[in-house]
XYZ file of C-alpha atoms in Angstrom:
280
model
C 78.087 -72.410 -44.498
C 77.828 -67.921 -45.478
C 79.498 -66.038 -43.089
C 78.032 -62.703 -43.623
C 81.075 -60.319 -41.797
C 80.512 -56.627 -40.842
C 83.051 -53.820 -39.984
C 85.444 -56.266 -42.728
C 88.321 -54.662 -42.630
C 88.245 -53.710 -38.694
C 90.677 -53.823 -36.412
C 88.671 -57.752 -36.044
C 86.745 -58.054 -38.247
C 89.988 -58.270 -40.792
C 92.474 -61.182 -39.307
C 87.734 -62.719 -38.428
C 87.887 -62.580 -42.371
C 91.140 -64.710 -42.840
C 90.831 -66.884 -40.149
C 86.763 -67.767 -41.138
C 87.900 -67.990 -44.984
C 90.909 -70.071 -43.805
C 88.813 -73.026 -42.652
C 86.756 -72.967 -45.029
C 83.946 -70.914 -44.831
C 81.658 -68.539 -47.643
C 82.664 -65.054 -46.315
C 81.172 -61.926 -47.392
C 82.795 -59.408 -46.016
C 81.024 -55.283 -45.699
C 82.766 -52.729 -46.195
C 82.376 -49.081 -47.854
C 85.652 -49.851 -49.918
C 85.149 -53.091 -51.515
C 87.934 -51.618 -54.101
C 90.263 -51.326 -51.463
C 89.864 -54.314 -49.027
C 92.647 -56.332 -50.215
C 91.081 -60.026 -49.207
C 91.719 -63.326 -49.458
C 90.595 -64.827 -52.564
C 88.085 -66.107 -52.622
C 86.008 -63.221 -50.132
C 83.269 -61.721 -51.086
C 83.209 -58.079 -50.573
C 79.745 -56.029 -50.227
C 79.262 -52.356 -49.907
C 76.284 -53.298 -47.453
C 74.805 -56.088 -44.663
C 71.375 -55.673 -45.998
C 72.680 -56.765 -50.136
C 74.927 -59.848 -48.111
C 72.317 -61.165 -45.708
C 70.590 -63.618 -48.333
C 71.240 -67.150 -47.976
C 73.790 -66.509 -45.181
C 73.477 -68.311 -41.826
C 75.611 -66.821 -39.468
C 75.861 -63.148 -38.894
C 79.255 -60.999 -37.446
C 77.348 -57.830 -36.134
C 79.687 -54.669 -35.463
C 78.094 -51.580 -34.057
C 80.389 -48.829 -34.964
C 80.544 -50.183 -38.135
C 76.567 -50.338 -38.716
C 76.440 -47.489 -36.884
C 72.463 -45.421 -37.080
C 71.848 -49.776 -39.227
C 72.504 -50.996 -36.279
C 69.113 -52.618 -35.358
C 67.284 -52.617 -38.983
C 70.371 -54.748 -40.145
C 69.472 -56.753 -37.149
C 64.831 -57.283 -38.226
C 66.795 -58.002 -42.011
C 68.510 -61.157 -40.040
C 65.697 -62.746 -39.154
C 63.567 -62.035 -41.750
C 66.159 -63.196 -44.370
C 66.673 -66.638 -42.639
C 70.050 -65.932 -40.368
C 70.344 -68.650 -37.418
C 72.950 -67.017 -35.591
C 74.027 -63.965 -34.492
C 78.027 -63.134 -32.995
C 77.362 -59.525 -30.957
C 80.916 -57.568 -29.997
C 80.083 -56.202 -27.371
C 82.893 -54.658 -24.523
C 83.862 -55.996 -21.338
C 82.014 -52.693 -19.654
C 78.756 -52.551 -21.061
C 76.195 -53.627 -18.155
C 78.375 -49.756 -16.362
C 77.441 -46.699 -16.847
C 77.615 -45.377 -20.250
C 79.616 -41.918 -18.968
C 82.536 -44.541 -18.136
C 82.184 -46.052 -21.717
C 84.650 -44.080 -23.329
C 84.062 -46.103 -26.984
C 80.611 -44.814 -26.629
C 82.134 -41.738 -28.285
C 84.125 -43.210 -30.418
C 79.810 -45.526 -32.486
C 79.623 -48.193 -30.428
C 76.973 -48.908 -29.126
C 78.045 -52.821 -26.760
C 75.594 -52.740 -24.585
C 72.617 -52.148 -27.678
C 73.391 -54.659 -30.134
C 74.386 -57.398 -26.943
C 70.328 -56.838 -26.623
C 69.388 -57.110 -29.621
C 71.280 -60.014 -30.105
C 69.226 -61.843 -27.195
C 66.439 -60.602 -28.052
C 65.836 -61.201 -31.718
C 65.296 -64.825 -31.144
C 67.878 -66.133 -32.877
C 70.619 -68.608 -31.691
C 73.582 -65.809 -30.184
C 76.752 -65.155 -29.284
C 78.092 -62.481 -27.555
C 81.745 -61.876 -26.959
C 82.651 -59.062 -24.067
C 86.813 -57.741 -24.559
C 88.382 -55.514 -23.141
C 90.653 -52.575 -24.480
C 92.540 -53.345 -28.077
C 95.669 -53.305 -27.612
C 95.542 -50.424 -30.643
C 94.330 -48.686 -28.574
C 97.413 -48.235 -27.300
C 98.796 -47.249 -30.429
C 96.348 -44.956 -31.383
C 96.957 -42.716 -28.383
C 100.265 -43.666 -27.485
C 102.506 -43.685 -29.948
C 102.572 -39.774 -30.618
C 104.602 -39.426 -27.516
C 106.151 -41.765 -27.746
C 107.708 -41.014 -30.718
C 108.213 -37.575 -29.436
C 109.831 -38.628 -26.444
C 110.556 -40.965 -22.753
C 107.510 -40.353 -22.216
C 103.601 -40.530 -21.854
C 101.426 -37.825 -20.362
C 97.859 -38.983 -19.076
C 95.181 -39.902 -16.267
C 96.742 -42.565 -13.504
C 99.731 -44.197 -13.255
C 98.618 -46.631 -11.237
C 94.752 -47.178 -13.218
C 94.491 -51.112 -14.984
C 93.743 -52.565 -17.460
C 93.333 -56.932 -18.966
C 95.199 -55.719 -23.213
C 94.198 -58.351 -25.952
C 95.303 -58.280 -29.116
C 92.357 -58.497 -31.683
C 93.958 -61.019 -33.728
C 92.941 -63.137 -29.834
C 89.062 -61.068 -29.899
C 88.566 -61.760 -34.225
C 89.249 -66.250 -33.563
C 87.287 -66.698 -30.461
C 84.362 -65.039 -33.198
C 85.183 -67.092 -35.284
C 84.388 -70.130 -33.396
C 81.734 -68.919 -32.079
C 80.214 -68.151 -35.618
C 81.170 -71.497 -37.359
C 80.533 -74.239 -34.174
C 77.751 -73.298 -31.139
C 79.769 -74.287 -28.334
C 79.215 -70.617 -27.370
C 76.182 -70.750 -27.655
C 73.632 -68.514 -25.245
C 76.638 -67.090 -23.679
C 78.274 -63.301 -22.754
C 82.536 -64.174 -23.189
C 84.297 -61.816 -21.199
C 87.527 -60.991 -22.661
C 90.913 -60.247 -21.450
C 94.405 -60.419 -21.908
C 96.268 -62.951 -19.373
C 97.685 -60.069 -16.820
C 96.545 -56.872 -16.028
C 99.165 -53.779 -15.876
C 98.881 -50.553 -14.558
C 99.460 -47.763 -16.972
C 102.782 -46.994 -15.397
C 103.910 -51.067 -16.548
C 101.786 -50.444 -19.466
C 103.981 -48.228 -20.456
C 107.484 -50.011 -19.836
C 106.482 -52.584 -20.951
C 106.820 -51.138 -23.968
C 109.638 -49.599 -23.422
C 111.041 -53.442 -22.999
C 110.776 -53.879 -25.987
C 112.048 -50.970 -28.134
C 115.199 -50.856 -25.050
C 114.440 -47.922 -24.875
C 113.403 -46.654 -21.461
C 109.763 -45.085 -21.466
C 108.317 -43.614 -17.830
C 104.511 -42.717 -17.470
C 104.324 -39.553 -15.967
C 100.567 -38.552 -14.350
C 99.143 -34.997 -15.222
C 96.135 -33.971 -14.127
C 92.761 -33.805 -15.753
C 92.103 -31.069 -16.888
C 95.841 -31.435 -19.821
C 94.358 -35.072 -19.943
C 91.128 -33.425 -21.626
C 93.508 -31.035 -23.950
C 95.982 -34.155 -24.643
C 92.710 -36.063 -26.091
C 91.913 -32.729 -27.986
C 94.754 -32.639 -29.763
C 94.651 -36.453 -31.051
C 91.069 -35.536 -33.180
C 88.960 -37.060 -30.239
C 85.580 -35.103 -28.128
C 85.161 -33.501 -24.285
C 82.920 -36.473 -24.147
C 84.819 -38.882 -24.824
C 87.897 -37.319 -22.483
C 85.965 -37.627 -19.633
C 84.088 -40.940 -19.823
C 88.234 -42.223 -20.724
C 89.463 -40.672 -17.235
C 85.667 -41.636 -15.451
C 87.340 -45.955 -16.257
C 90.636 -44.800 -15.154
C 89.549 -43.955 -12.211
C 86.949 -46.878 -11.358
C 90.330 -49.167 -11.467
C 92.477 -47.577 -8.808
C 90.223 -48.928 -5.722
C 89.039 -52.196 -7.710
C 92.240 -53.663 -10.460
C 92.003 -55.139 -13.256
C 89.476 -58.404 -14.352
C 92.143 -60.418 -15.923
C 89.464 -63.896 -16.893
C 90.779 -67.704 -18.647
C 87.952 -67.672 -22.458
C 90.380 -67.017 -24.473
C 92.233 -69.739 -23.432
C 89.515 -72.065 -22.492
C 88.050 -71.659 -25.859
C 90.981 -71.968 -28.898
C 93.446 -74.228 -26.617
C 95.680 -72.147 -25.587
C 96.992 -69.061 -23.437
C 95.332 -64.988 -24.790
C 98.900 -63.741 -26.764
C 100.701 -61.115 -24.168
C 100.731 -57.160 -25.222
C 104.510 -57.222 -24.878
C 104.221 -59.774 -28.279
C 101.696 -57.440 -29.890
C 104.485 -54.223 -28.949
C 107.260 -56.425 -30.299
C 104.342 -57.544 -33.809
C 104.385 -53.916 -33.843
C 107.654 -51.323 -33.454
C 107.439 -49.652 -35.856
C 104.293 -48.285 -35.210
C 106.005 -46.918 -31.640
C 109.733 -46.764 -33.101
C 110.667 -43.374 -33.601
C 112.346 -41.852 -37.275
C 115.101 -42.890 -38.568
């Protein structure tokens, strides 16, 4: 069995490549930088999805990695005789696009799922919630600099998922037919408010951290300073606002599929202390 992984050096792609290789699968890992990817021995780097398709039986579709080539690659999968597509979508794929901040970073969650479903091939769609690593990107500069995180809606909630859990479920979807034809919502084991998430990080760091709610205009300026677009900031604010009256969904699909609980957020923070810790 030869499996193609697009976005192979990403937060989900890299542990997925490792999981597939450990399971004995033949893996072609698509990356723009094959010479520095550092994959395990036996993993075959590929510079494009199209080049990796001949002889492949299954493909992991990452819409951000594929960009404008997404639809063409799915068409090429059909022509190349691929039999299974596993799409990386999102738990909010059916929401209005104005509440999907990841769209403004290149994700096409609705489209990648629909292309897989309409392809005529066997398909699985994974719908994870917010990635744990997102909080490193958004909050770590503030936590390294002080004892407070400033942002919108302290009471907004999410159930962040550790990317390795997504990768393990994706590996199961690619290697077996247990999940065929399913749209699978994947979350962490617990919902947190923003305030509780910051406190959880502080508990691991042994520091009394606080979340301080600020006006949305100030939130936009903070995102712009981090290199995010105004559209991303608006969508992020709108997404959080929607959880104030409807707390974040917690599912148990990770446990059902993998036979173990989803990884706790605090455990992920403990494994990434250096991301949040102050420089000595």
